[in-house]
Coordinates of C-alpha atoms in Angstrom, one line a residue:
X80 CA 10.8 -4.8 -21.3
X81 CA 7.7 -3.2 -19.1
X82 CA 6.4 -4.8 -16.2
X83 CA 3.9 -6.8 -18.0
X84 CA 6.9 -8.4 -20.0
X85 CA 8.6 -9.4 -16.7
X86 CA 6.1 -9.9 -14.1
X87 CA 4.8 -13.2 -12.9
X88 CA 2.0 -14.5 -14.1
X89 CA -1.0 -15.5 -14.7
X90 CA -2.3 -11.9 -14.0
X91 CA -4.7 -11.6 -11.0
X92 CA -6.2 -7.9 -11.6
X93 CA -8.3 -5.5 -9.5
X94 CA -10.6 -3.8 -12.8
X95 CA -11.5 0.2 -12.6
X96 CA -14.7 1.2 -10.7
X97 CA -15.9 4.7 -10.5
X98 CA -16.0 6.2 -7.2
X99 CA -14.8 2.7 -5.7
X100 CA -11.1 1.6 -6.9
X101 CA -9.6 4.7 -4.7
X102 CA -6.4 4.1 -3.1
X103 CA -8.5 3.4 0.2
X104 CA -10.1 0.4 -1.2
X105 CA -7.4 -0.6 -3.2
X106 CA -5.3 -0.6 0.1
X107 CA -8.1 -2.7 2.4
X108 CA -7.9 -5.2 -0.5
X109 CA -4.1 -5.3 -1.1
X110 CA -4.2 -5.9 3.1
X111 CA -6.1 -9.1 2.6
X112 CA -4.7 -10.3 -0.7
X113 CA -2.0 -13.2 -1.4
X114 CA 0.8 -11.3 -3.4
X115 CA 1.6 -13.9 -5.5
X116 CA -2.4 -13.8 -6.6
X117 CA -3.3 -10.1 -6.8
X118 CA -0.1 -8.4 -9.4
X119 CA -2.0 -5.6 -10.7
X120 CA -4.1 -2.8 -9.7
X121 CA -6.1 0.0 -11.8
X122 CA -7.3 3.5 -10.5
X123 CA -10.6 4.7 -10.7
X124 CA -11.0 6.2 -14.5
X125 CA -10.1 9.9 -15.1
X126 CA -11.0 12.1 -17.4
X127 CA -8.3 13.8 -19.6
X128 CA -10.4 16.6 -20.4
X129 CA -11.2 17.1 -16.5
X130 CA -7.5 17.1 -15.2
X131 CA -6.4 19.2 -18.2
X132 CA -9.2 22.0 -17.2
X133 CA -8.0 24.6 -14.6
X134 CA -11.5 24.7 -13.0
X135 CA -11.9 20.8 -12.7
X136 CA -8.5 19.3 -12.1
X137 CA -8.4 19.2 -8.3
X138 CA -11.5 17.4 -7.6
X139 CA -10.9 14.5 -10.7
X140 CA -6.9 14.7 -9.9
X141 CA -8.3 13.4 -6.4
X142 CA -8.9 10.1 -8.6
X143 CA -5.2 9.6 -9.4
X144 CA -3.9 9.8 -5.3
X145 CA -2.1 7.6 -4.1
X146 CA -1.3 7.1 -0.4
X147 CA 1.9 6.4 1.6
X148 CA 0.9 3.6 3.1
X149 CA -0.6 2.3 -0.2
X150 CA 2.7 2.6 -2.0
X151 CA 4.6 1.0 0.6
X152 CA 2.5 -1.8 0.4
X153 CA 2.5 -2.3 -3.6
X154 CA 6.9 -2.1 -3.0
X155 CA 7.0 -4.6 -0.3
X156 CA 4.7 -7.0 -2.7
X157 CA 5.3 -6.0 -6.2
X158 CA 2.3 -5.5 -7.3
X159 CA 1.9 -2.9 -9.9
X160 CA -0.3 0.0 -10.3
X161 CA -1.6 1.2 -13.6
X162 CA -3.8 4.5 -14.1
X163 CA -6.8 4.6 -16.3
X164 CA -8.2 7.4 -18.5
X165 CA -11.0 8.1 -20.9
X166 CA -11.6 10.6 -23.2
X167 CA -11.5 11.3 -27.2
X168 CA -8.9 14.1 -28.2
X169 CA -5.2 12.5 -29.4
X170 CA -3.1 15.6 -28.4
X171 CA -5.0 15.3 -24.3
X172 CA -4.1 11.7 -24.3
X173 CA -0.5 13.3 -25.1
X174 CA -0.4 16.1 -22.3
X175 CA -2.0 13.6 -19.7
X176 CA 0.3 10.2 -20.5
X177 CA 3.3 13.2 -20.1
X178 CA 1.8 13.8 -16.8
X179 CA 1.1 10.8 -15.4
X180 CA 4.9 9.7 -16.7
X181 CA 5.8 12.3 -14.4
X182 CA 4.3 11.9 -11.2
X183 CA 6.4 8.3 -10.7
X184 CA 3.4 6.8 -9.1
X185 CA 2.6 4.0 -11.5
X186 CA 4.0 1.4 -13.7
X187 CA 1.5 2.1 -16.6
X188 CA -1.6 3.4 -18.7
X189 CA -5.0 2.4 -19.5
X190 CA -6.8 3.8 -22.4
X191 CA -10.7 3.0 -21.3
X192 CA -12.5 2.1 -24.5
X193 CA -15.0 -0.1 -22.5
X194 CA -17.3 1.4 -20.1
X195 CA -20.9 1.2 -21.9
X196 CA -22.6 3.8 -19.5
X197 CA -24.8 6.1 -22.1
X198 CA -23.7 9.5 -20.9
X199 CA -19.8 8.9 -21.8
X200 CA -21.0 6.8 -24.8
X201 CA -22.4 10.3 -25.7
X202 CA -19.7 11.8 -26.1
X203 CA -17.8 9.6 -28.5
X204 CA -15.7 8.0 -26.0
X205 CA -14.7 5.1 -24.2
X206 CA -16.8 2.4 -25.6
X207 CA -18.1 4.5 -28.4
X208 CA -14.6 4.4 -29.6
X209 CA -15.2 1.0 -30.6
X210 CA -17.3 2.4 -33.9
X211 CA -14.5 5.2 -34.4
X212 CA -11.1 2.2 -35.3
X213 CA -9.2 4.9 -36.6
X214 CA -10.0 7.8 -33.7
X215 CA -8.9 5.0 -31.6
X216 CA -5.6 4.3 -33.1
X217 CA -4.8 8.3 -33.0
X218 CA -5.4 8.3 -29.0
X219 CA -3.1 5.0 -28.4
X220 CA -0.3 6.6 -30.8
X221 CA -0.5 9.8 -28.6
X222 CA -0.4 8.1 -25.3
X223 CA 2.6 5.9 -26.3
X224 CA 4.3 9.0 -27.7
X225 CA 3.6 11.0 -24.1
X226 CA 4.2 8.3 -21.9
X227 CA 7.4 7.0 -20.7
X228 CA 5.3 3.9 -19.5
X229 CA 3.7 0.7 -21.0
X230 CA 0.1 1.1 -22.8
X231 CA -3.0 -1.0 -22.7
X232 CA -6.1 -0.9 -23.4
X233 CA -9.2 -1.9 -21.5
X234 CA -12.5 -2.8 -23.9
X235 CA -15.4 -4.8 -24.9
X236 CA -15.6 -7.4 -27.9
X237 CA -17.9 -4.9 -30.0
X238 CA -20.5 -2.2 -29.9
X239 CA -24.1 -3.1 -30.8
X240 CA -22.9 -6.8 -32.5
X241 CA -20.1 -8.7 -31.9
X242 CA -17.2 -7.4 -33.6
X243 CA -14.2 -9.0 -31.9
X244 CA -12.2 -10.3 -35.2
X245 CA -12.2 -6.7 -36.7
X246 CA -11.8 -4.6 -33.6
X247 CA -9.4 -6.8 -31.5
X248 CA -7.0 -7.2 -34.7
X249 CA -7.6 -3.4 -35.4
X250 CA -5.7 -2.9 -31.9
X251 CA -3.3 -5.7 -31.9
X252 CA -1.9 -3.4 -35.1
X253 CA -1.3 -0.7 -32.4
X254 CA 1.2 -3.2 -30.7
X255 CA -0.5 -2.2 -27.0
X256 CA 1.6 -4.1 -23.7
X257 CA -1.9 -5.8 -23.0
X258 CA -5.7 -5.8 -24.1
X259 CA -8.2 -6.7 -21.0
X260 CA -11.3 -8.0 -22.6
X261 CA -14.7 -7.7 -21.0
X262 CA -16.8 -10.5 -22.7
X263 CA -19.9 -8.5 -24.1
X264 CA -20.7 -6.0 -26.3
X265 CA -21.9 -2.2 -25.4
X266 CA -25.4 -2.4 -26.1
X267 CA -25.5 -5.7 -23.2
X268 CA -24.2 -3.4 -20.5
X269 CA -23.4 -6.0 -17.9
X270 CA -26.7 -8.4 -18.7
X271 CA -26.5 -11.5 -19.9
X272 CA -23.3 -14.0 -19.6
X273 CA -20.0 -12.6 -20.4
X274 CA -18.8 -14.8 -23.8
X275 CA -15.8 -16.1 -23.3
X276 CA -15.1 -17.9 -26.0
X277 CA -14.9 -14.5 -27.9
X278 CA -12.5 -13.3 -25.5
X279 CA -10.7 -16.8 -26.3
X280 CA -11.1 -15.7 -30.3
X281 CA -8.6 -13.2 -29.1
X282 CA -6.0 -15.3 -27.6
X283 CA -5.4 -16.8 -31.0
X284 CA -6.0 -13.4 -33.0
X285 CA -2.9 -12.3 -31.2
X286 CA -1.1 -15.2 -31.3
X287 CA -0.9 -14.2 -35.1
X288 CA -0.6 -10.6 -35.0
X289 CA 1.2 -9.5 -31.8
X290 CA 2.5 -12.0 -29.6
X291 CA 3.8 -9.3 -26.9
X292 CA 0.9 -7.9 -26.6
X293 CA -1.3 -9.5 -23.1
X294 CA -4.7 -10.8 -23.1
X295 CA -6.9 -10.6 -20.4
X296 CA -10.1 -11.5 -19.9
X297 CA -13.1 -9.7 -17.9
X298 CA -16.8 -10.3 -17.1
X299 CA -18.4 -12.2 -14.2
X300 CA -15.2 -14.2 -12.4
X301 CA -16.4 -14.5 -8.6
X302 CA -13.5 -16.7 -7.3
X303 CA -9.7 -17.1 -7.7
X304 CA -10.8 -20.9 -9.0
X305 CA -12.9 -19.4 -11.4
X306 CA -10.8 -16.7 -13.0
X307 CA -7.7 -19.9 -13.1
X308 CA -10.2 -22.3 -15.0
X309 CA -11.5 -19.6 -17.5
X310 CA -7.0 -18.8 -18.2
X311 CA -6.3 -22.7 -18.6
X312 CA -9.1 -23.0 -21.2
X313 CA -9.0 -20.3 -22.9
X314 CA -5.1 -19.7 -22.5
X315 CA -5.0 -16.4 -21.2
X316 CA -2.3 -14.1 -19.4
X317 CA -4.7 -12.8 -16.6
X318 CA -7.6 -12.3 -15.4
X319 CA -9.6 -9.0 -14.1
X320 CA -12.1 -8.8 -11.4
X321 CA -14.9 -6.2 -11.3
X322 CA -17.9 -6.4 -9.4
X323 CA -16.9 -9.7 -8.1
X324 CA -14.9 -8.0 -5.1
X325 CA -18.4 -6.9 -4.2
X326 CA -19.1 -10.0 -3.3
X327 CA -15.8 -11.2 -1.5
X328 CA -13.2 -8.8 -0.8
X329 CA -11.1 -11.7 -0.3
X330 CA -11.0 -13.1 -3.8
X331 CA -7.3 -12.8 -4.6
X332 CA -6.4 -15.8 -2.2
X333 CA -5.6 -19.5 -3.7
X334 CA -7.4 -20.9 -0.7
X335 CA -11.2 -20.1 -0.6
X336 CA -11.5 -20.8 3.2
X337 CA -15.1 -19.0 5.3
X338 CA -14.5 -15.5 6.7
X339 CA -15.3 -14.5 10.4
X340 CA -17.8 -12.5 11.1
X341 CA -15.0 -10.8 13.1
X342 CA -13.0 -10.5 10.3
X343 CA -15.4 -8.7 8.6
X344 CA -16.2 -6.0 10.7
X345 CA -12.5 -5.5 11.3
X346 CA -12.1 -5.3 7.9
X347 CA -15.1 -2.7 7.3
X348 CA -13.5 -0.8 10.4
X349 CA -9.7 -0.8 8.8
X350 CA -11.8 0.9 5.9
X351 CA -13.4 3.6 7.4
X352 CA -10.1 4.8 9.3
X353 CA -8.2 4.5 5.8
X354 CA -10.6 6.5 4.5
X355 CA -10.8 9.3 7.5
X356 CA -7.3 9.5 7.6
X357 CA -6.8 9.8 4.0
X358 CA -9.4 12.0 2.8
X359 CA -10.7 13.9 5.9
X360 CA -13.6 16.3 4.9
X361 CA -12.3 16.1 1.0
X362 CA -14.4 13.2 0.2
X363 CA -18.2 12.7 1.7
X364 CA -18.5 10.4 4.0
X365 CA -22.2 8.8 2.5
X366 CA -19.6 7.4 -0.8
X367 CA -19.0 4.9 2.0
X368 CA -22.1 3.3 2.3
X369 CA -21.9 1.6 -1.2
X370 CA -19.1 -0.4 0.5
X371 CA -21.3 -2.0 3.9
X372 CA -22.8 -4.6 2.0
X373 CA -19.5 -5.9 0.9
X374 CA -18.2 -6.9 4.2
X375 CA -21.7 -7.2 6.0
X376 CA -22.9 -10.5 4.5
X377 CA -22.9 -14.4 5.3
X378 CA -22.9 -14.4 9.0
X379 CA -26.3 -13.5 10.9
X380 CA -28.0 -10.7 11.7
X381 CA -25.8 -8.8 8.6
X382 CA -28.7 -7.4 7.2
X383 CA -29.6 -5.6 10.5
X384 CA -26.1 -4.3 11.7
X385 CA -26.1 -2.7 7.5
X386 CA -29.8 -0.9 7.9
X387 CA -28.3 0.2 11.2
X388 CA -24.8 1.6 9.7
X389 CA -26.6 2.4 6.4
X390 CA -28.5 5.5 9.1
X391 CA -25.0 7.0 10.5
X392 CA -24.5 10.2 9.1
X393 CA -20.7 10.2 10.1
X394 CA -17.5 8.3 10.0
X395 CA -17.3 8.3 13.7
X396 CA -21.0 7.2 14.3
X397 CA -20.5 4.5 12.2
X398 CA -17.1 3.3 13.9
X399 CA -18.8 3.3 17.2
X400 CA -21.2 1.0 16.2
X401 CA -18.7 -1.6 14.9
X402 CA -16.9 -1.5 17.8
X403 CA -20.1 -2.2 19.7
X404 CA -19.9 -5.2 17.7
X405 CA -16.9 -6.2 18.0
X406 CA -17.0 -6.0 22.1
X407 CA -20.3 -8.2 22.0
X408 CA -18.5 -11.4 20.2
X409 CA -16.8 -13.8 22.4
X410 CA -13.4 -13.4 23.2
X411 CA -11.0 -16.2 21.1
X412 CA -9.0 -18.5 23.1

């Protein structure tokens, strides 16, 4: 039994983001989470051919840290981590799921055959594995035969066209711990509505073929009452949140209650100590910026105080100006 066998559900799940779903943000959102909402976490993706090459594995291993602070957190509330990669060579998926088995910091793997971004498409991998069934079969084989921990895959419901009868059934066959969804198609990027009701074809195409194996669904949930209406109707295990945290950090709560202005800039300001303390001069500071907007919104003057952080040039600079902030609000009673 693996941890998606045994752990509570439904499934409240943080997706995989390039160059965001580090183990500083995962950490700020874990802080503000309910643990009996937010059960599962995923890394940023990783490359198998980049940690497998001498010259590159520092830099994309940097994708797969994990902090103390952050561990202690997912043991005091059970929530599970799980480590994606990407990539389209069997015997790397091998060497890395051996790897990643090794380091005892996560309760699972990801196989990404969804991200539609042209460059990796390219290459034949990730969602371009949707077209290759039988490449894709290889990789998952290998995985589960290097890893020592439970498999899933993350994907879309087809390439170009719709495809979710053939390709969904094609990797229920593979007997996978859980399938995450994202309701479109390749070619659709992230434009037009997710379709859910293909990802609800899936529900009952595993129902017949592999009732172990999880369904989750992914594409457009905004709110914890939105991602528990789309599992009652379509009858899933989980849900998985993308670029929906961009918009409220605080999704994984039951309660949708306003957030302080206060609260935000704290929250902002947790972040950028995390993320000095953690990473020092390894990581540039300007990767930061991407975040401001997420905490600097529905209160006013946001849009001033982010043109004004959005010039800093340094962690510091920008923590000075928060504080600033923070001094100019009236005290609570």
């Amino acid at each position: 039994m693996n941890f998606w066998q045994t752990s509570r559900t439904p499934f409240f799940i943080l997706a995989p983001m390039e160059d965001v779903t580090d183990t500083v943000f995962r950490e700020v959102v874990l802080s503000v989470s309910d643990p009996s909402v937010l059960n599962v976490l995923f890394t940023e993706f990783t490359s198998v051919d980049g940690l497998l090459d001498e010259r590159g594995h520092e830099s994309v291993a940097q994708r797969l840290k994990v902090s103390a602070s952050e561990q202690q957190l997912l043991r005091d509330r059970d929530t599970k981590l799980v480590a994606q990669i990407w990539g389209n060579e069997p015997e790397k998926f091998y060497r890395v799921a051996k790897f990643l088995t090794s380091l005892n910091l996560f309760d699972g793997v990801d196989i990404n055959m969804g991200c539609p971004v042209k460059k990796v498409v390219k290459k034949n991998t990730c969602s371009a594995l949707i077209q290759f069934p039988d490449l894709a079969k290889e990789i998952i084989s290998a995985t589960k035969e290097g890893s020592g921990l439970p498999v899933s895959v993350k994907t879309r419901i087809g390439f170009n066209t719709i495809a979710t009868e053939s390709w969904i059934s094609h990797l229920l066959t593979c007997q996978l711990a859980a399938i995450t969804i994202h309701g479109r198609t390749q070619k659709q990027l992230s434009e037009a509505s997710a379709n859910w009701d293909e990802i609800g074809k899936a529900v009952l195409l595993r129902n017949e073929l592999s009732p172990s194996t999880k369904i989750i669904g992914n594409g457009d949930i905004e709110s914890y009452m939105q991602g528990m209406d789309k599992i009652n109707q379509y009858q899933l295990d989980g849900v998985m949140v993308g670029r929906g945290i961009f918009k409220n950090p605080w999704l994984f709560n039951t309660s949708e209650s306003s957030v302080s202005r206060e609260e935000r800039l704290m929250l902002l300001q947790k972040h950028l100590e995390l993320y000095a303390g953690f990473w020092g001069t390894d990581k540039n500071f300007q990767i930061l910026k991407r975040f401001f907007k997420i905490y600097l919104n529905g209160f006013p003057g946001a849009g001033q105080l982010r043109a004004k952080l959005m010039e800093t040039r340094h962690g510091n600079e920008a923590q000075s100006i928060l504080e600033q902030e923070l001094h100019l609000l009236p005290e609570r009673a």
